[in-house]
Amino acid sequence: MRKKRTPIMLALAGLIASMLTFVSSGTASAAEYIPQLRWNAVDSHAYSTTVTDPAGGVTVPCDSAGPNNLKSYDASGQIVRELSSSQTIDGRPNCIQRPVVDKNGVLYGQSYGWNGSNSAHGTNLLAYEGNGLKWKYPTGCTDADGVDPSIGANGNIYFVNGSSQLVGITPEVEPGTVQPKKVLSVNLTSSRCSRTIAFNGGIAVFKDGSTIANFYTYAGTSLGSKDGKSANMPVSATGRLFYPTYTSESGGGRSVSISAYNALNQQVVWTRKVSVPGAYVSDASMRPAPDGGTFVIMRENEMVNGALTSTQVNTVVKLSATGEKVWSKTLPSKDAYGVTYNPSNYRALVGTSGKLVLELSAQAPVSNGGWGVNAVTIKVFDGGGTVVYDKHMHGDLSGGNGDYGFTYDANAVISAGTLYVRSHCDSNSCDGVKLYPIAIPNVGLDYPRGAVFNVDELEQSDPVRPLPVPYVALGDSYSSGEGVEPFAASSNTSTNKCHRSDLAYAQLAARNPGNGLRLDQGGFWACSGARTKHITGVWEAEDTSDGVNLDEDPQADHLNENTGVVSITIGGNDIGFGYMVESCAYPTRDCDGAIDLANTNMSFLEVLLQQTYIEILNKAPHAKVYVAGYPPILTADGGGCAVGEAGSDYPFFTEGRKQKAVEVLNALNAKILENVDTVKSVNADFFDRLHFVDATAEGSPFIGHDVCSDDPFVNGLILDNQLASFHPNAKGQAAYAELLARKIREVDLGGQDNDGEVDPDDCPIC
């Protein structure tokens, strides 16, 4: 059992320190103030980038100027690794300056130091488990830059070698050898020793100083490239690249827009202007968030009463997965305690919990009114924009002469509930550089690395999860995301109107690392207007009802023995369900005729559904197949309701017509469930992989959100875009994603979710 490191005297010291705060503007406490720490600060060195591990520990790299030993601390502050910089490896001092750590705590890096008259990296990438050297692997990068490896979602290590090849190697030694196995080698163009970033679908490569990001799958397939406008733009765990575009405006203003580019479908998902009219934005940086959106930190001139001033401030903007502005907060240039900020110096970090941690360079006033002392300010925002942590780290131990203070650390890092900051004072009267493990609850490992590692946001006790399985999404418009623009450009042309949305439930489900799904390029084939024949490919040659989507192959052809999960909604178009709902929405149209047609078509649906399910199960022999029913877009509760814009033909559901439409919807879902059960009974051992996802059951997030409700999860009738009518909106697709996630947990855990029991009310996104 781990011993608690909380002696009485330390507890008292922490209590006293917590009472030493600023008392008024223009004055500062006469003593050092440090926020609550996880464990006592330790001596550190320099400012090379520290790195954390999923268990809450931290590694402080070697500093060749010292040189100093590399040290790794666990979550309680105990040293668990120390690599001597005086040891020589590959003819160089073993001073590892830029290490990376995988989810098992294994450390990778290159030795660096002087050898005679020059300083360079060693020949090999080194792997250390604890203090033990596991293996060495040649990189061909021996200049001052060395390699910047990253750890993939599959646990392999990826880097660009000195021959401009993207290389992937296993974390373990290949049997019968002394080196890991090479699993990937892709020739690049003039990108030797470049920086890499791992995401769930593959690897992004940034050539040093270049603004171009090149994307590859873990199998080495090129996903194309994108100009991120600036070097080292951030990439999310789902392969979204965020980048800024600046525009000069009349009156001397300068605006900024943020774009989200999806590397897996090679499309710009959205572009949103984030600055306010009249603003002057000097620069903007992005930090991807686990929900698919991003935080934007702008440095801009402060506006007072609509007029620009010469004072610069930081403004934080949160954009959602669809690019909508969720909230915006401008940090004051001076707070109530007289602390001023340098908006050019900040460190922004996002945890897997979705919180944004800002470490700011600040200056605190001194008691004699002097120049002030350097300070560090830490602010933490939750996903809703609320500041949940706000502390200064400061000191004035030199008698108010203004020559003592804590310096800002541009390389702070986060892990499970801890922000690790290195700082030193500006006077000979203090102790030099120290590492401060500041306690910040429920932050999580840094994103996107933590999500790529599949580390649960707040549950760090079991960080190792199975690798994501290949996922293929099939179906009709309810699965393609019709009704939630924007659509992938290739699915919104004059010859293809499949309308595949980046916010379809399949895309959302794959972005949630807890679901263990990998929706690679070529995995999303749901298509607006699809019928059962478009899944199986069984239709007559003279049938031209496929319209503009004739170039689409049968969806089941995209399945294979490697497919791990399939999801689908199908059957609604076979009976003319959309036509029936729209006909019943207009009092002047033939609702009864449309219902009779739907019921007639439903009599043929049994064979079509069974053919479809069996085709999928046979073509994906190892996959779990999730057949989703249709949501309660209408319910029998209440009277009639308006579902569209007023006009000469006013769309309004009378109570009677609404009841008839609900009966058809219920019959359709019952038919789908019946045939799922029938197919499973045909071959219980092979077809038991088929599962029904009931969107109308008790506890479904759709309940209470039909088209007639105050908060509908389904679009009403949209006159200028009728294809989107009566389809799930963004909230509806999120509800579908939650239903799929619940069913996956239920199936994987034998009828239980991650809490040990099925909890239908657990819907954090609704």
JSON list of N, CA and C in Angstrom, two decimals, residues 25-77:
[
{"chain": "A", "resi": 25, "resn": "SER", "atom": "N", "xyz": [-5.51, 45.92, -4.23]},
{"chain": "A", "resi": 25, "resn": "SER", "atom": "CA", "xyz": [-4.82, 46.34, -5.44]},
{"chain": "A", "resi": 25, "resn": "SER", "atom": "C", "xyz": [-3.60, 47.18, -5.07]},
{"chain": "A", "resi": 26, "resn": "GLY", "atom": "N", "xyz": [-2.46, 46.86, -5.68]},
{"chain": "A", "resi": 26, "resn": "GLY", "atom": "CA", "xyz": [-1.25, 47.64, -5.45]},
{"chain": "A", "resi": 26, "resn": "GLY", "atom": "C", "xyz": [-0.38, 47.11, -4.34]},
{"chain": "A", "resi": 27, "resn": "THR", "atom": "N", "xyz": [-0.82, 46.02, -3.67]},
{"chain": "A", "resi": 27, "resn": "THR", "atom": "CA", "xyz": [0.01, 45.44, -2.62]},
{"chain": "A", "resi": 27, "resn": "THR", "atom": "C", "xyz": [0.13, 43.95, -2.85]},
{"chain": "A", "resi": 28, "resn": "ALA", "atom": "N", "xyz": [1.16, 43.39, -2.26]},
{"chain": "A", "resi": 28, "resn": "ALA", "atom": "CA", "xyz": [1.35, 41.94, -2.36]},
{"chain": "A", "resi": 28, "resn": "ALA", "atom": "C", "xyz": [1.72, 41.41, -1.00]},
{"chain": "A", "resi": 29, "resn": "SER", "atom": "N", "xyz": [1.46, 40.10, -0.81]},
{"chain": "A", "resi": 29, "resn": "SER", "atom": "CA", "xyz": [1.86, 39.50, 0.45]},
{"chain": "A", "resi": 29, "resn": "SER", "atom": "C", "xyz": [3.37, 39.56, 0.57]},
{"chain": "A", "resi": 30, "resn": "ALA", "atom": "N", "xyz": [3.85, 39.58, 1.79]},
{"chain": "A", "resi": 30, "resn": "ALA", "atom": "CA", "xyz": [5.29, 39.67, 2.02]},
{"chain": "A", "resi": 30, "resn": "ALA", "atom": "C", "xyz": [5.95, 38.31, 2.04]},
{"chain": "A", "resi": 31, "resn": "ALA", "atom": "N", "xyz": [5.21, 37.27, 1.63]},
{"chain": "A", "resi": 31, "resn": "ALA", "atom": "CA", "xyz": [5.77, 35.93, 1.65]},
{"chain": "A", "resi": 31, "resn": "ALA", "atom": "C", "xyz": [5.44, 35.21, 0.35]},
{"chain": "A", "resi": 32, "resn": "GLU", "atom": "N", "xyz": [6.21, 34.17, 0.14]},
{"chain": "A", "resi": 32, "resn": "GLU", "atom": "CA", "xyz": [5.98, 33.36, -1.05]},
{"chain": "A", "resi": 32, "resn": "GLU", "atom": "C", "xyz": [4.62, 32.68, -0.97]},
{"chain": "A", "resi": 33, "resn": "TYR", "atom": "N", "xyz": [3.93, 32.60, -2.11]},
{"chain": "A", "resi": 33, "resn": "TYR", "atom": "CA", "xyz": [2.69, 31.84, -2.16]},
{"chain": "A", "resi": 33, "resn": "TYR", "atom": "C", "xyz": [2.80, 30.81, -3.27]},
{"chain": "A", "resi": 34, "resn": "ILE", "atom": "N", "xyz": [2.55, 29.57, -2.94]},
{"chain": "A", "resi": 34, "resn": "ILE", "atom": "CA", "xyz": [2.55, 28.48, -3.91]},
{"chain": "A", "resi": 34, "resn": "ILE", "atom": "C", "xyz": [1.22, 27.74, -3.75]},
{"chain": "A", "resi": 35, "resn": "PRO", "atom": "N", "xyz": [0.50, 27.47, -4.84]},
{"chain": "A", "resi": 35, "resn": "PRO", "atom": "CA", "xyz": [-0.75, 26.71, -4.73]},
{"chain": "A", "resi": 35, "resn": "PRO", "atom": "C", "xyz": [-0.51, 25.33, -4.13]},
{"chain": "A", "resi": 36, "resn": "GLN", "atom": "N", "xyz": [-1.60, 24.68, -3.75]},
{"chain": "A", "resi": 36, "resn": "GLN", "atom": "CA", "xyz": [-1.50, 23.35, -3.15]},
{"chain": "A", "resi": 36, "resn": "GLN", "atom": "C", "xyz": [-0.80, 22.40, -4.11]},
{"chain": "A", "resi": 37, "resn": "LEU", "atom": "N", "xyz": [0.18, 21.64, -3.56]},
{"chain": "A", "resi": 37, "resn": "LEU", "atom": "CA", "xyz": [0.97, 20.72, -4.35]},
{"chain": "A", "resi": 37, "resn": "LEU", "atom": "C", "xyz": [0.60, 19.27, -4.04]},
{"chain": "A", "resi": 38, "resn": "ARG", "atom": "N", "xyz": [0.82, 18.38, -5.03]},
{"chain": "A", "resi": 38, "resn": "ARG", "atom": "CA", "xyz": [0.62, 16.95, -4.80]},
{"chain": "A", "resi": 38, "resn": "ARG", "atom": "C", "xyz": [1.72, 16.40, -3.88]},
{"chain": "A", "resi": 39, "resn": "TRP", "atom": "N", "xyz": [2.91, 16.92, -4.05]},
{"chain": "A", "resi": 39, "resn": "TRP", "atom": "CA", "xyz": [4.05, 16.54, -3.21]},
{"chain": "A", "resi": 39, "resn": "TRP", "atom": "C", "xyz": [5.03, 17.70, -3.23]},
{"chain": "A", "resi": 40, "resn": "ASN", "atom": "N", "xyz": [6.03, 17.65, -2.36]},
{"chain": "A", "resi": 40, "resn": "ASN", "atom": "CA", "xyz": [6.96, 18.76, -2.23]},
{"chain": "A", "resi": 40, "resn": "ASN", "atom": "C", "xyz": [7.71, 19.02, -3.54]},
{"chain": "A", "resi": 41, "resn": "ALA", "atom": "N", "xyz": [7.89, 20.30, -3.86]},
{"chain": "A", "resi": 41, "resn": "ALA", "atom": "CA", "xyz": [8.67, 20.67, -5.04]},
{"chain": "A", "resi": 41, "resn": "ALA", "atom": "C", "xyz": [10.07, 20.10, -4.93]},
{"chain": "A", "resi": 42, "resn": "VAL", "atom": "N", "xyz": [10.64, 19.74, -6.09]},
{"chain": "A", "resi": 42, "resn": "VAL", "atom": "CA", "xyz": [11.99, 19.17, -6.12]},
{"chain": "A", "resi": 42, "resn": "VAL", "atom": "C", "xyz": [12.87, 20.00, -7.03]},
{"chain": "A", "resi": 43, "resn": "ASP", "atom": "N", "xyz": [14.17, 19.93, -6.80]},
{"chain": "A", "resi": 43, "resn": "ASP", "atom": "CA", "xyz": [15.11, 20.65, -7.66]},
{"chain": "A", "resi": 43, "resn": "ASP", "atom": "C", "xyz": [15.00, 20.14, -9.09]},
{"chain": "A", "resi": 44, "resn": "SER", "atom": "N", "xyz": [15.05, 21.07, -10.01]},
{"chain": "A", "resi": 44, "resn": "SER", "atom": "CA", "xyz": [14.94, 20.72, -11.42]},
{"chain": "A", "resi": 44, "resn": "SER", "atom": "C", "xyz": [16.03, 21.47, -12.17]},
{"chain": "A", "resi": 45, "resn": "HIS", "atom": "N", "xyz": [15.86, 21.59, -13.48]},
{"chain": "A", "resi": 45, "resn": "HIS", "atom": "CA", "xyz": [16.86, 22.27, -14.28]},
{"chain": "A", "resi": 45, "resn": "HIS", "atom": "C", "xyz": [16.24, 22.69, -15.60]},
{"chain": "A", "resi": 46, "resn": "ALA", "atom": "N", "xyz": [16.73, 23.78, -16.12]},
{"chain": "A", "resi": 46, "resn": "ALA", "atom": "CA", "xyz": [16.44, 24.27, -17.46]},
{"chain": "A", "resi": 46, "resn": "ALA", "atom": "C", "xyz": [14.96, 24.21, -17.81]},
{"chain": "A", "resi": 47, "resn": "TYR", "atom": "N", "xyz": [14.69, 24.24, -19.13]},
{"chain": "A", "resi": 47, "resn": "TYR", "atom": "CA", "xyz": [13.31, 24.35, -19.58]},
{"chain": "A", "resi": 47, "resn": "TYR", "atom": "C", "xyz": [13.02, 23.43, -20.76]},
{"chain": "A", "resi": 48, "resn": "SER", "atom": "N", "xyz": [13.77, 22.36, -20.95]},
{"chain": "A", "resi": 48, "resn": "SER", "atom": "CA", "xyz": [13.39, 21.39, -21.97]},
{"chain": "A", "resi": 48, "resn": "SER", "atom": "C", "xyz": [12.07, 20.73, -21.57]},
{"chain": "A", "resi": 49, "resn": "THR", "atom": "N", "xyz": [11.34, 20.24, -22.56]},
{"chain": "A", "resi": 49, "resn": "THR", "atom": "CA", "xyz": [9.95, 19.84, -22.34]},
{"chain": "A", "resi": 49, "resn": "THR", "atom": "C", "xyz": [9.84, 18.60, -21.46]},
{"chain": "A", "resi": 50, "resn": "THR", "atom": "N", "xyz": [9.10, 18.72, -20.38]},
{"chain": "A", "resi": 50, "resn": "THR", "atom": "CA", "xyz": [8.78, 17.57, -19.54]},
{"chain": "A", "resi": 50, "resn": "THR", "atom": "C", "xyz": [7.70, 16.75, -20.23]},
{"chain": "A", "resi": 51, "resn": "VAL", "atom": "N", "xyz": [7.49, 15.52, -19.75]},
{"chain": "A", "resi": 51, "resn": "VAL", "atom": "CA", "xyz": [6.47, 14.65, -20.32]},
{"chain": "A", "resi": 51, "resn": "VAL", "atom": "C", "xyz": [5.85, 13.83, -19.20]},
{"chain": "A", "resi": 52, "resn": "THR", "atom": "N", "xyz": [4.52, 13.65, -19.28]},
{"chain": "A", "resi": 52, "resn": "THR", "atom": "CA", "xyz": [3.80, 12.92, -18.23]},
{"chain": "A", "resi": 52, "resn": "THR", "atom": "C", "xyz": [3.44, 11.53, -18.72]},
{"chain": "A", "resi": 53, "resn": "ASP", "atom": "N", "xyz": [2.96, 10.71, -17.78]},
{"chain": "A", "resi": 53, "resn": "ASP", "atom": "CA", "xyz": [2.48, 9.38, -18.13]},
{"chain": "A", "resi": 53, "resn": "ASP", "atom": "C", "xyz": [1.06, 9.20, -17.60]},
{"chain": "A", "resi": 54, "resn": "PRO", "atom": "N", "xyz": [0.31, 8.22, -18.11]},
{"chain": "A", "resi": 54, "resn": "PRO", "atom": "CA", "xyz": [-1.09, 8.06, -17.70]},
{"chain": "A", "resi": 54, "resn": "PRO", "atom": "C", "xyz": [-1.29, 7.80, -16.22]},
{"chain": "A", "resi": 55, "resn": "ALA", "atom": "N", "xyz": [-0.27, 7.29, -15.54]},
{"chain": "A", "resi": 55, "resn": "ALA", "atom": "CA", "xyz": [-0.41, 7.00, -14.11]},
{"chain": "A", "resi": 55, "resn": "ALA", "atom": "C", "xyz": [-0.24, 8.24, -13.24]},
{"chain": "A", "resi": 56, "resn": "GLY", "atom": "N", "xyz": [0.03, 9.39, -13.84]},
{"chain": "A", "resi": 56, "resn": "GLY", "atom": "CA", "xyz": [0.15, 10.63, -13.08]},
{"chain": "A", "resi": 56, "resn": "GLY", "atom": "C", "xyz": [1.57, 11.07, -12.81]},
{"chain": "A", "resi": 57, "resn": "GLY", "atom": "N", "xyz": [2.55, 10.31, -13.29]},
{"chain": "A", "resi": 57, "resn": "GLY", "atom": "CA", "xyz": [3.94, 10.67, -13.08]},
{"chain": "A", "resi": 57, "resn": "GLY", "atom": "C", "xyz": [4.45, 11.64, -14.12]},
{"chain": "A", "resi": 58, "resn": "VAL", "atom": "N", "xyz": [5.72, 12.05, -13.95]},
{"chain": "A", "resi": 58, "resn": "VAL", "atom": "CA", "xyz": [6.32, 13.03, -14.85]},
{"chain": "A", "resi": 58, "resn": "VAL", "atom": "C", "xyz": [7.80, 12.71, -15.03]},
{"chain": "A", "resi": 59, "resn": "THR", "atom": "N", "xyz": [8.32, 13.01, -16.22]},
{"chain": "A", "resi": 59, "resn": "THR", "atom": "CA", "xyz": [9.73, 12.84, -16.51]},
{"chain": "A", "resi": 59, "resn": "THR", "atom": "C", "xyz": [10.34, 14.20, -16.82]},
{"chain": "A", "resi": 60, "resn": "VAL", "atom": "N", "xyz": [11.43, 14.54, -16.12]},
{"chain": "A", "resi": 60, "resn": "VAL", "atom": "CA", "xyz": [12.18, 15.76, -16.39]},
{"chain": "A", "resi": 60, "resn": "VAL", "atom": "C", "xyz": [13.40, 15.38, -17.21]},
{"chain": "A", "resi": 61, "resn": "PRO", "atom": "N", "xyz": [13.48, 15.86, -18.45]},
{"chain": "A", "resi": 61, "resn": "PRO", "atom": "CA", "xyz": [14.58, 15.44, -19.33]},
{"chain": "A", "resi": 61, "resn": "PRO", "atom": "C", "xyz": [15.94, 15.93, -18.84]},
{"chain": "A", "resi": 62, "resn": "CYS", "atom": "N", "xyz": [16.96, 15.44, -19.48]},
{"chain": "A", "resi": 62, "resn": "CYS", "atom": "CA", "xyz": [18.33, 15.89, -19.22]},
{"chain": "A", "resi": 62, "resn": "CYS", "atom": "C", "xyz": [18.53, 17.26, -19.85]},
{"chain": "A", "resi": 63, "resn": "ASP", "atom": "N", "xyz": [19.42, 18.04, -19.24]},
{"chain": "A", "resi": 63, "resn": "ASP", "atom": "CA", "xyz": [19.80, 19.34, -19.78]},
{"chain": "A", "resi": 63, "resn": "ASP", "atom": "C", "xyz": [21.28, 19.30, -20.10]},
{"chain": "A", "resi": 64, "resn": "SER", "atom": "N", "xyz": [21.60, 19.35, -21.39]},
{"chain": "A", "resi": 64, "resn": "SER", "atom": "CA", "xyz": [23.00, 19.19, -21.80]},
{"chain": "A", "resi": 64, "resn": "SER", "atom": "C", "xyz": [23.88, 20.33, -21.33]},
{"chain": "A", "resi": 65, "resn": "ALA", "atom": "N", "xyz": [23.28, 21.46, -20.94]},
{"chain": "A", "resi": 65, "resn": "ALA", "atom": "CA", "xyz": [24.09, 22.58, -20.46]},
{"chain": "A", "resi": 65, "resn": "ALA", "atom": "C", "xyz": [24.70, 22.27, -19.10]},
{"chain": "A", "resi": 66, "resn": "GLY", "atom": "N", "xyz": [24.08, 21.31, -18.38]},
{"chain": "A", "resi": 66, "resn": "GLY", "atom": "CA", "xyz": [24.55, 20.94, -17.05]},
{"chain": "A", "resi": 66, "resn": "GLY", "atom": "C", "xyz": [25.81, 20.09, -17.04]},
{"chain": "A", "resi": 67, "resn": "PRO", "atom": "N", "xyz": [25.78, 18.86, -17.54]},
{"chain": "A", "resi": 67, "resn": "PRO", "atom": "CA", "xyz": [24.51, 18.22, -17.83]},
{"chain": "A", "resi": 67, "resn": "PRO", "atom": "C", "xyz": [23.89, 17.65, -16.56]},
{"chain": "A", "resi": 68, "resn": "ASN", "atom": "N", "xyz": [22.61, 17.34, -16.62]},
{"chain": "A", "resi": 68, "resn": "ASN", "atom": "CA", "xyz": [21.91, 16.79, -15.47]},
{"chain": "A", "resi": 68, "resn": "ASN", "atom": "C", "xyz": [21.31, 15.44, -15.86]},
{"chain": "A", "resi": 69, "resn": "ASN", "atom": "N", "xyz": [21.02, 14.64, -14.87]},
{"chain": "A", "resi": 69, "resn": "ASN", "atom": "CA", "xyz": [20.41, 13.35, -15.14]},
{"chain": "A", "resi": 69, "resn": "ASN", "atom": "C", "xyz": [18.93, 13.50, -15.48]},
{"chain": "A", "resi": 70, "resn": "LEU", "atom": "N", "xyz": [18.44, 12.64, -16.37]},
{"chain": "A", "resi": 70, "resn": "LEU", "atom": "CA", "xyz": [17.00, 12.52, -16.59]},
{"chain": "A", "resi": 70, "resn": "LEU", "atom": "C", "xyz": [16.38, 11.83, -15.39]},
{"chain": "A", "resi": 71, "resn": "LYS", "atom": "N", "xyz": [15.26, 12.36, -14.90]},
{"chain": "A", "resi": 71, "resn": "LYS", "atom": "CA", "xyz": [14.58, 11.77, -13.74]},
{"chain": "A", "resi": 71, "resn": "LYS", "atom": "C", "xyz": [13.10, 11.63, -14.02]},
{"chain": "A", "resi": 72, "resn": "SER", "atom": "N", "xyz": [12.55, 10.47, -13.63]},
{"chain": "A", "resi": 72, "resn": "SER", "atom": "CA", "xyz": [11.11, 10.24, -13.71]},
{"chain": "A", "resi": 72, "resn": "SER", "atom": "C", "xyz": [10.57, 10.07, -12.30]},
{"chain": "A", "resi": 73, "resn": "TYR", "atom": "N", "xyz": [9.46, 10.78, -12.03]},
{"chain": "A", "resi": 73, "resn": "TYR", "atom": "CA", "xyz": [8.80, 10.71, -10.73]},
{"chain": "A", "resi": 73, "resn": "TYR", "atom": "C", "xyz": [7.43, 10.06, -10.90]},
{"chain": "A", "resi": 74, "resn": "ASP", "atom": "N", "xyz": [7.01, 9.27, -9.91]},
{"chain": "A", "resi": 74, "resn": "ASP", "atom": "CA", "xyz": [5.65, 8.74, -9.97]},
{"chain": "A", "resi": 74, "resn": "ASP", "atom": "C", "xyz": [4.68, 9.77, -9.40]},
{"chain": "A", "resi": 75, "resn": "ALA", "atom": "N", "xyz": [3.41, 9.40, -9.29]},
{"chain": "A", "resi": 75, "resn": "ALA", "atom": "CA", "xyz": [2.39, 10.35, -8.88]},
{"chain": "A", "resi": 75, "resn": "ALA", "atom": "C", "xyz": [2.55, 10.83, -7.45]},
{"chain": "A", "resi": 76, "resn": "SER", "atom": "N", "xyz": [3.36, 10.13, -6.64]},
{"chain": "A", "resi": 76, "resn": "SER", "atom": "CA", "xyz": [3.58, 10.56, -5.25]},
{"chain": "A", "resi": 76, "resn": "SER", "atom": "C", "xyz": [4.91, 11.26, -5.07]},
{"chain": "A", "resi": 77, "resn": "GLY", "atom": "N", "xyz": [5.67, 11.45, -6.15]},
{"chain": "A", "resi": 77, "resn": "GLY", "atom": "CA", "xyz": [6.93, 12.17, -6.06]},
{"chain": "A", "resi": 77, "resn": "GLY", "atom": "C", "xyz": [8.15, 11.31, -5.85]}
]
